[in-house]
PDB file of C-alpha atoms in Angstrom:
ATOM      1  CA  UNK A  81       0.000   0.000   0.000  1.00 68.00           C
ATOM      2  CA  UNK A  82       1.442   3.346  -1.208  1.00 74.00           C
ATOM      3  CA  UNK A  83       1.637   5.888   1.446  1.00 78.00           C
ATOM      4  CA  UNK A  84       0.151   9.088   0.695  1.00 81.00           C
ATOM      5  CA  UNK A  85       1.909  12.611   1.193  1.00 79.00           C
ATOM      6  CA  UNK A  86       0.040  15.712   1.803  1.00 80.00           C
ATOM      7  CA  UNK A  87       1.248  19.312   1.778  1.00 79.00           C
ATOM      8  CA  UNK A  88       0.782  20.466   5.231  1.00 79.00           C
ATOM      9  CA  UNK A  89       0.751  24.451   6.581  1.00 80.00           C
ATOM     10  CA  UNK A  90       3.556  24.636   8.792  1.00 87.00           C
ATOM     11  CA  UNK A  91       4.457  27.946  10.197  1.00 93.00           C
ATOM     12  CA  UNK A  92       1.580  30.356   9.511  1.00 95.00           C
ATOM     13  CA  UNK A  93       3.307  33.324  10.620  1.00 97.00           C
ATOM     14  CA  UNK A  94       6.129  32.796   8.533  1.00 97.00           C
ATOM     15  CA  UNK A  95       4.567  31.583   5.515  1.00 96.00           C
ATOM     16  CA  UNK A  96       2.486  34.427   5.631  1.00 97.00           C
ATOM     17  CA  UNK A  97       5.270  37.183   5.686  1.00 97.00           C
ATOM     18  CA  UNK A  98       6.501  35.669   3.118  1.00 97.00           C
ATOM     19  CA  UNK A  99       3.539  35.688   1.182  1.00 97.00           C
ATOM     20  CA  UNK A 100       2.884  39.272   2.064  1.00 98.00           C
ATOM     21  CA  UNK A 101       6.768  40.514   1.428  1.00 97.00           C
ATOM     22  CA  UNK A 102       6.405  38.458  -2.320  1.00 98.00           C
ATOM     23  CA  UNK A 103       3.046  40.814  -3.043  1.00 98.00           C
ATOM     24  CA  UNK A 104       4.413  43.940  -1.838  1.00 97.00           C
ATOM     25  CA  UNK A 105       7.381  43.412  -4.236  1.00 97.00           C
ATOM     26  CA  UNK A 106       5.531  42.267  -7.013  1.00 97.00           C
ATOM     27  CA  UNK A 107       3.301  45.260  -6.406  1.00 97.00           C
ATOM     28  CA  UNK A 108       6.214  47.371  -6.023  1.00 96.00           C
ATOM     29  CA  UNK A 109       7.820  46.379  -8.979  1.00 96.00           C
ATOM     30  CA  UNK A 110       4.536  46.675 -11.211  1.00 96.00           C
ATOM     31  CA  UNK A 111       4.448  50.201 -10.377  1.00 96.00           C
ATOM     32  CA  UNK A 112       8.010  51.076 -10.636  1.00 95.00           C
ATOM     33  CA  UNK A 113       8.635  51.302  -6.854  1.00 93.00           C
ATOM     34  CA  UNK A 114       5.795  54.064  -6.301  1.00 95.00           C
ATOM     35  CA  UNK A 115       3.868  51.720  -4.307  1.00 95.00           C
ATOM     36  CA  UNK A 116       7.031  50.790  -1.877  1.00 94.00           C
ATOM     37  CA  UNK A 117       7.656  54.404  -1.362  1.00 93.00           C
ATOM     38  CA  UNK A 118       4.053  55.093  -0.288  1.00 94.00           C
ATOM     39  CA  UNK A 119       3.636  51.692   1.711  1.00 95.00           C
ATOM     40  CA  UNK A 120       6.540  49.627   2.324  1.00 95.00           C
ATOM     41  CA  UNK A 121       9.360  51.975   2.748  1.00 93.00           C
ATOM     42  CA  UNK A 122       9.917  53.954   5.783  1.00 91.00           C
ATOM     43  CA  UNK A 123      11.616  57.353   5.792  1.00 89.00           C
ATOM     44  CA  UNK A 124      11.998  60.964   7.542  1.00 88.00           C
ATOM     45  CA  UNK A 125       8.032  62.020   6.744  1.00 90.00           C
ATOM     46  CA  UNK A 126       6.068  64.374   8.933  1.00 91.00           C
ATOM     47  CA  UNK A 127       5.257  63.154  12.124  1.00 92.00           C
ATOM     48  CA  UNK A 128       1.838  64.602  11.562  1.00 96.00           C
ATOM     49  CA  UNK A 129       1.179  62.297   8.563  1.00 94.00           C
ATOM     50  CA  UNK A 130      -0.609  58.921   9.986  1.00 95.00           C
ATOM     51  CA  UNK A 131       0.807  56.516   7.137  1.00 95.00           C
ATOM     52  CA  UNK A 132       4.382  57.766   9.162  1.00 94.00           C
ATOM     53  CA  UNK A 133       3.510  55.209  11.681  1.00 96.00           C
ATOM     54  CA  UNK A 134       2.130  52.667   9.640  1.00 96.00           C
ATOM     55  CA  UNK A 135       5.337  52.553   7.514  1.00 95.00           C
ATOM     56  CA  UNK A 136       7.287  51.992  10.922  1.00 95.00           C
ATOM     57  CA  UNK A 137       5.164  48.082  10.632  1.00 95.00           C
ATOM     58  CA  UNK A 138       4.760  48.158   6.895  1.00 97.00           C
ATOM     59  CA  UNK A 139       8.513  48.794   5.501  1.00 95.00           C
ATOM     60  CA  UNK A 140       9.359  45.517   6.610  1.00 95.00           C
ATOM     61  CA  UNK A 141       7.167  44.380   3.582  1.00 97.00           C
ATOM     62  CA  UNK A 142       8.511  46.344   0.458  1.00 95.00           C
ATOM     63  CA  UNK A 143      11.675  45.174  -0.982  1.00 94.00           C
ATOM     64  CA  UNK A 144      14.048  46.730  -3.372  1.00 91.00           C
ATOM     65  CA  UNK A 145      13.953  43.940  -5.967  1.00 93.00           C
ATOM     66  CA  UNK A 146      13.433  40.313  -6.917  1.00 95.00           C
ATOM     67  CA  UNK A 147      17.317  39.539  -5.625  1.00 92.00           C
ATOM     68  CA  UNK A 148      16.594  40.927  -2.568  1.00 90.00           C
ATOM     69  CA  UNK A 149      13.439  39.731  -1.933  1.00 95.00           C
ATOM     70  CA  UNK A 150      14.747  36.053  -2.582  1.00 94.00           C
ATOM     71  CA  UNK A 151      17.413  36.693   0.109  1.00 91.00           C
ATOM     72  CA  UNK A 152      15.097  37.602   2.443  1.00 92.00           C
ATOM     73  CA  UNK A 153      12.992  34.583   2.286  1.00 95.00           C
ATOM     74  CA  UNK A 154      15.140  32.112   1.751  1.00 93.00           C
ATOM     75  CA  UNK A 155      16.317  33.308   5.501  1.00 91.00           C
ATOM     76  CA  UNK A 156      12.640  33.483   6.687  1.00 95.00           C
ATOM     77  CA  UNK A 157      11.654  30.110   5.058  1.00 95.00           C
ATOM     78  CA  UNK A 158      14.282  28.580   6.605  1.00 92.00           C
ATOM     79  CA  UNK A 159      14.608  29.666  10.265  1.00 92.00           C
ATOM     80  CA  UNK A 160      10.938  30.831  10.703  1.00 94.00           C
ATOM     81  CA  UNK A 161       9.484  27.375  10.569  1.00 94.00           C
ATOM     82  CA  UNK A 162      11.646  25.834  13.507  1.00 91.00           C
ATOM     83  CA  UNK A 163      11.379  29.153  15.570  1.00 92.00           C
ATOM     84  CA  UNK A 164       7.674  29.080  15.080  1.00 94.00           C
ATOM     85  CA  UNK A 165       7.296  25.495  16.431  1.00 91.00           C
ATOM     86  CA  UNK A 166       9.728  26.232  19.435  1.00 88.00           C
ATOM     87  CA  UNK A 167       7.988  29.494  20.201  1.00 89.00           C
ATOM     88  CA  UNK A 168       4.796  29.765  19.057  1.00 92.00           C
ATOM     89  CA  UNK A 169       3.137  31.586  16.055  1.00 95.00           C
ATOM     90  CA  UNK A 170       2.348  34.455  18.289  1.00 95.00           C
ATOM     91  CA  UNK A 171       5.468  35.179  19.702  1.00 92.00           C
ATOM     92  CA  UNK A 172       7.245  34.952  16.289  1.00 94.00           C
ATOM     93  CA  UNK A 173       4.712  37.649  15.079  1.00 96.00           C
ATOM     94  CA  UNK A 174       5.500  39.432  18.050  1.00 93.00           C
ATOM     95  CA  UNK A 175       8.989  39.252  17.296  1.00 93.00           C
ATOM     96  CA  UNK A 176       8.285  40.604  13.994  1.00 95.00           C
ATOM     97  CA  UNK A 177       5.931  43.261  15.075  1.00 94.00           C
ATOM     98  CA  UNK A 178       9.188  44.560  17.340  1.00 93.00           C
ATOM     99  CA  UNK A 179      11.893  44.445  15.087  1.00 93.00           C
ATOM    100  CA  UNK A 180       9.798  46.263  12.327  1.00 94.00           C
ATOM    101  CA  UNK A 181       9.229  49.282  14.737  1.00 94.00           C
ATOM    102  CA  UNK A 182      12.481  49.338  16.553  1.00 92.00           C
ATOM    103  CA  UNK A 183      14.311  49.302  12.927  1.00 90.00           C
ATOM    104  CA  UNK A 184      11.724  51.628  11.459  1.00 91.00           C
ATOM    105  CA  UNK A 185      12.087  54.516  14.746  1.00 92.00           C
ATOM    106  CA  UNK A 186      15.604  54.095  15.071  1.00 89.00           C
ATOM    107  CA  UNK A 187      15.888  54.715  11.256  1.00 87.00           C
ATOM    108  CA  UNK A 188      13.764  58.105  10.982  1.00 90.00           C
ATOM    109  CA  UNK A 189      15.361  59.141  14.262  1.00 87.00           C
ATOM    110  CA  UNK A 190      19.265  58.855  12.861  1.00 84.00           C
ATOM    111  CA  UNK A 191      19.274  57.882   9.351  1.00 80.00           C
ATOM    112  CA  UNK A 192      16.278  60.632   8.582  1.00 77.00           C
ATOM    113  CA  UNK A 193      17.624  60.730   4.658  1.00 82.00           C
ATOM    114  CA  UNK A 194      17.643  57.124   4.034  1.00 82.00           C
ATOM    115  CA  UNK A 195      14.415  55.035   2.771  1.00 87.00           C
ATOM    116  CA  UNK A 196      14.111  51.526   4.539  1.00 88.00           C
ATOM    117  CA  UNK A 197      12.232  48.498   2.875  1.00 91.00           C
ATOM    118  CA  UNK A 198      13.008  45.007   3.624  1.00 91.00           C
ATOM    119  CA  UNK A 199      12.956  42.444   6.306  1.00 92.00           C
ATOM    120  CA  UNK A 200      16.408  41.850   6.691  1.00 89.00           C
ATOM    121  CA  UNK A 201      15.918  43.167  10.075  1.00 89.00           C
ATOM    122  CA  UNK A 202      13.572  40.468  10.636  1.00 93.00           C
ATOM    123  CA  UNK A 203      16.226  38.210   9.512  1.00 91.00           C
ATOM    124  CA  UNK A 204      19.411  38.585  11.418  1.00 87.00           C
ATOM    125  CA  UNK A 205      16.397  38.721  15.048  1.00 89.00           C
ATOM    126  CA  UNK A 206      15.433  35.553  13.438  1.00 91.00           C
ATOM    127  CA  UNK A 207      19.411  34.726  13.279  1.00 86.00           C
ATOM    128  CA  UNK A 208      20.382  35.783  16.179  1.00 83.00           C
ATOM    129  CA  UNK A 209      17.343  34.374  17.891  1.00 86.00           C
ATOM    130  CA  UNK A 210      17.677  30.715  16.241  1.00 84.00           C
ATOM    131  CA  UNK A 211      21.104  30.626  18.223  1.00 79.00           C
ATOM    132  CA  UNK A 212      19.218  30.359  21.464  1.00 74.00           C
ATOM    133  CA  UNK A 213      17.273  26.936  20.284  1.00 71.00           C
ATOM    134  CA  UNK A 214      19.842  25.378  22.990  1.00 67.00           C
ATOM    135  CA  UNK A 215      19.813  27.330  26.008  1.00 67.00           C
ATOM    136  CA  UNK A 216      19.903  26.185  29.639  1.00 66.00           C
ATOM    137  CA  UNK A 217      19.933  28.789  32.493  1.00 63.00           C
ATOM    138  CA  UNK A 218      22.940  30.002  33.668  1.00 64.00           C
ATOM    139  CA  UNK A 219      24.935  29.247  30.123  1.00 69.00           C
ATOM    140  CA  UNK A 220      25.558  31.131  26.846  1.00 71.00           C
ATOM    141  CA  UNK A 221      25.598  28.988  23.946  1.00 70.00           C
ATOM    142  CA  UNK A 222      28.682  28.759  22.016  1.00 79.00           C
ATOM    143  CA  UNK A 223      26.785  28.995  18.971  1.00 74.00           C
ATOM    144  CA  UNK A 224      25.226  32.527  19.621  1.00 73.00           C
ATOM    145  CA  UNK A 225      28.710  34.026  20.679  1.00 78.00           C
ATOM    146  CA  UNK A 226      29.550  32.991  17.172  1.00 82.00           C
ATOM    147  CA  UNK A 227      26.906  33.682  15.792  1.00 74.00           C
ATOM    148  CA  UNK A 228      26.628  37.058  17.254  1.00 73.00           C
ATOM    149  CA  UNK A 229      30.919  37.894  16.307  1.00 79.00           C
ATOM    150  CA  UNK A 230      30.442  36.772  12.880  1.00 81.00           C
ATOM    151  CA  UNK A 231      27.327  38.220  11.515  1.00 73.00           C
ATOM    152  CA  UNK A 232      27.030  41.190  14.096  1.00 71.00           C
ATOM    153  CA  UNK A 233      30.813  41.733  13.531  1.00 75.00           C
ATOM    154  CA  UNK A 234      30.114  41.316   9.580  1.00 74.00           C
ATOM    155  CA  UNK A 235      27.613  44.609   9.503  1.00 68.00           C
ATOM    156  CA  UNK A 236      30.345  46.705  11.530  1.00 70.00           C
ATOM    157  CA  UNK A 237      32.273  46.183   9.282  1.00 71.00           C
ATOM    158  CA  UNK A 238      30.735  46.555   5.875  1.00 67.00           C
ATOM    159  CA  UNK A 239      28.646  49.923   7.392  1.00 62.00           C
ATOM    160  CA  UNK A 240      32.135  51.239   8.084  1.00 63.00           C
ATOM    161  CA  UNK A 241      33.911  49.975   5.328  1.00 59.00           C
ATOM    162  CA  UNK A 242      31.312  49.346   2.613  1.00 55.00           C
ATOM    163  CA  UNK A 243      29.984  51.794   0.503  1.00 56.00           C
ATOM    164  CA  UNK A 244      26.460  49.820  -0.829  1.00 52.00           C
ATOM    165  CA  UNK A 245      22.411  50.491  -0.215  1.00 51.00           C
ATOM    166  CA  UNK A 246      22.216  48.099   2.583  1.00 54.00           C
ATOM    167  CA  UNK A 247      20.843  48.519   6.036  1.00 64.00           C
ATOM    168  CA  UNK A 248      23.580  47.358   8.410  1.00 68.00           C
ATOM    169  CA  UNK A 249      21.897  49.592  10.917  1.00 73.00           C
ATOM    170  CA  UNK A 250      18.919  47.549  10.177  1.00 74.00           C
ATOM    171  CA  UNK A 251      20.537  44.112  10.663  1.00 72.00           C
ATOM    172  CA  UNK A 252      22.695  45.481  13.669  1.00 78.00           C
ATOM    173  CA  UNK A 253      19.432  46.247  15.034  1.00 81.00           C
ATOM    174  CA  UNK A 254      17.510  43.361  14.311  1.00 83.00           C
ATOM    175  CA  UNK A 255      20.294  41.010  16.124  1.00 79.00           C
ATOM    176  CA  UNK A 256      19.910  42.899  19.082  1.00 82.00           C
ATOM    177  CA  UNK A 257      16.024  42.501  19.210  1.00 84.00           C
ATOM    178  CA  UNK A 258      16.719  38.799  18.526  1.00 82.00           C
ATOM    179  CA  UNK A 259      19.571  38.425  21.388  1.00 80.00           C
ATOM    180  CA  UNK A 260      17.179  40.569  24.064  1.00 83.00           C
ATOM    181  CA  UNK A 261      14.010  38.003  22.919  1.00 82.00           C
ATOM    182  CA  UNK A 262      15.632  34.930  23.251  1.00 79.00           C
ATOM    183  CA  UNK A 263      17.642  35.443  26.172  1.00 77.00           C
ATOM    184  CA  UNK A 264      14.266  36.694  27.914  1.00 80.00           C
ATOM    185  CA  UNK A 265      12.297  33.397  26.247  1.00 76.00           C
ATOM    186  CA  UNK A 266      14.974  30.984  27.140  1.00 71.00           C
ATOM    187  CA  UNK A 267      15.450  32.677  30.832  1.00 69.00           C
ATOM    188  CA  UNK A 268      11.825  32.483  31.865  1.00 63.00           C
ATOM    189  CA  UNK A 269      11.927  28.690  30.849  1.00 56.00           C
ATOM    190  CA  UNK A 270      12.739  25.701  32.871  1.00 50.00           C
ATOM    191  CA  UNK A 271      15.147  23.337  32.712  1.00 43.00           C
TER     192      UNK A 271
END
């Protein structure tokens, strides 16, 4: 007897960022970015326009391109699934939901003439986070220490050295959000 395989919906939270990230971009590109800079793009705008503070959620949708979209969720696909089933679907959202605003504030606040669109941010929290799958209280994994000094270390480096349109403010950023989370996840569990 042949055994049947089905398709099953892992990880809604992630799936569905993805999902919304891939029509954001294809919306963006169809309209030659117009759509990302009025939705999914966050930059120095009046405080007394409401879309502002949408855009601190929303930029984490818009992406630059195909290439970079494609980075982005190959990271998310990967690493969202097994955080989702350690943590939960809502905490992963809520992890989400935080590293979208942090990134977007601390963006207007000191990089008020860039635009930021993309969930890289997302990305290196989801990173960073990842590296705490094996913590017991009262150790640091070897893995985040690593983890931390090589990609961490990485963005220093390029956003001092590198002249290029990436965020490394944004992934700096989103590492830290990951590190605070799953220290505080990991800490409030038993062992």
């Amino acid at each position: 007897m042949k055994k049947r395989f089905k398709i099953s919906f892992n990880a809604p939270v992630t799936l569905a960022l993805v999902l919304i990230c891939f029509t954001a971009t294809l919306m963006g590109v169809m309209t030659s970015g117009k759509i990302t800079q009025l939705l999914f793009m966050t930059y120095h705008s009046s405080l007394k326009n409401p879309m502002t503070y949408i855009r601190f959620f929303t930029h984490i949708f818009g992406h630059s391109g195909w290439s970079h979209f494609i980075g982005n969720a190959s990271y998310l696909l990967l690493l969202g699934p097994m955080l989702e089933e350690k943590y939960g679907s809502k905490v992963l959202l809520e992890v989400m939901c935080i590293t979208a605003v942090v990134t977007g504030v601390v963006n207007y606040i000191f990089f008020w003439n860039v635009g930021l669109c993309g969930a890289s941010g997302v990305v290196f929290a989801f990173i960073i986070l990842a590296s705490f799958t094996g913590f017991k209280e009262g150790e640091i994994p070897l893995t985040f220490i690593l983890v931390a000094v090589i990609f961490i270390g990485q963005q220093v480096y390029e956003g001092i050295a590198v002249q290029d349109n990436i965020s490394n403010m944004t992934h700096i950023v989103g590492g830290i959000v990951g590190a605070i989370v799953g220290y505080w996840l990991n800490k409030k569990t038993k062992y």
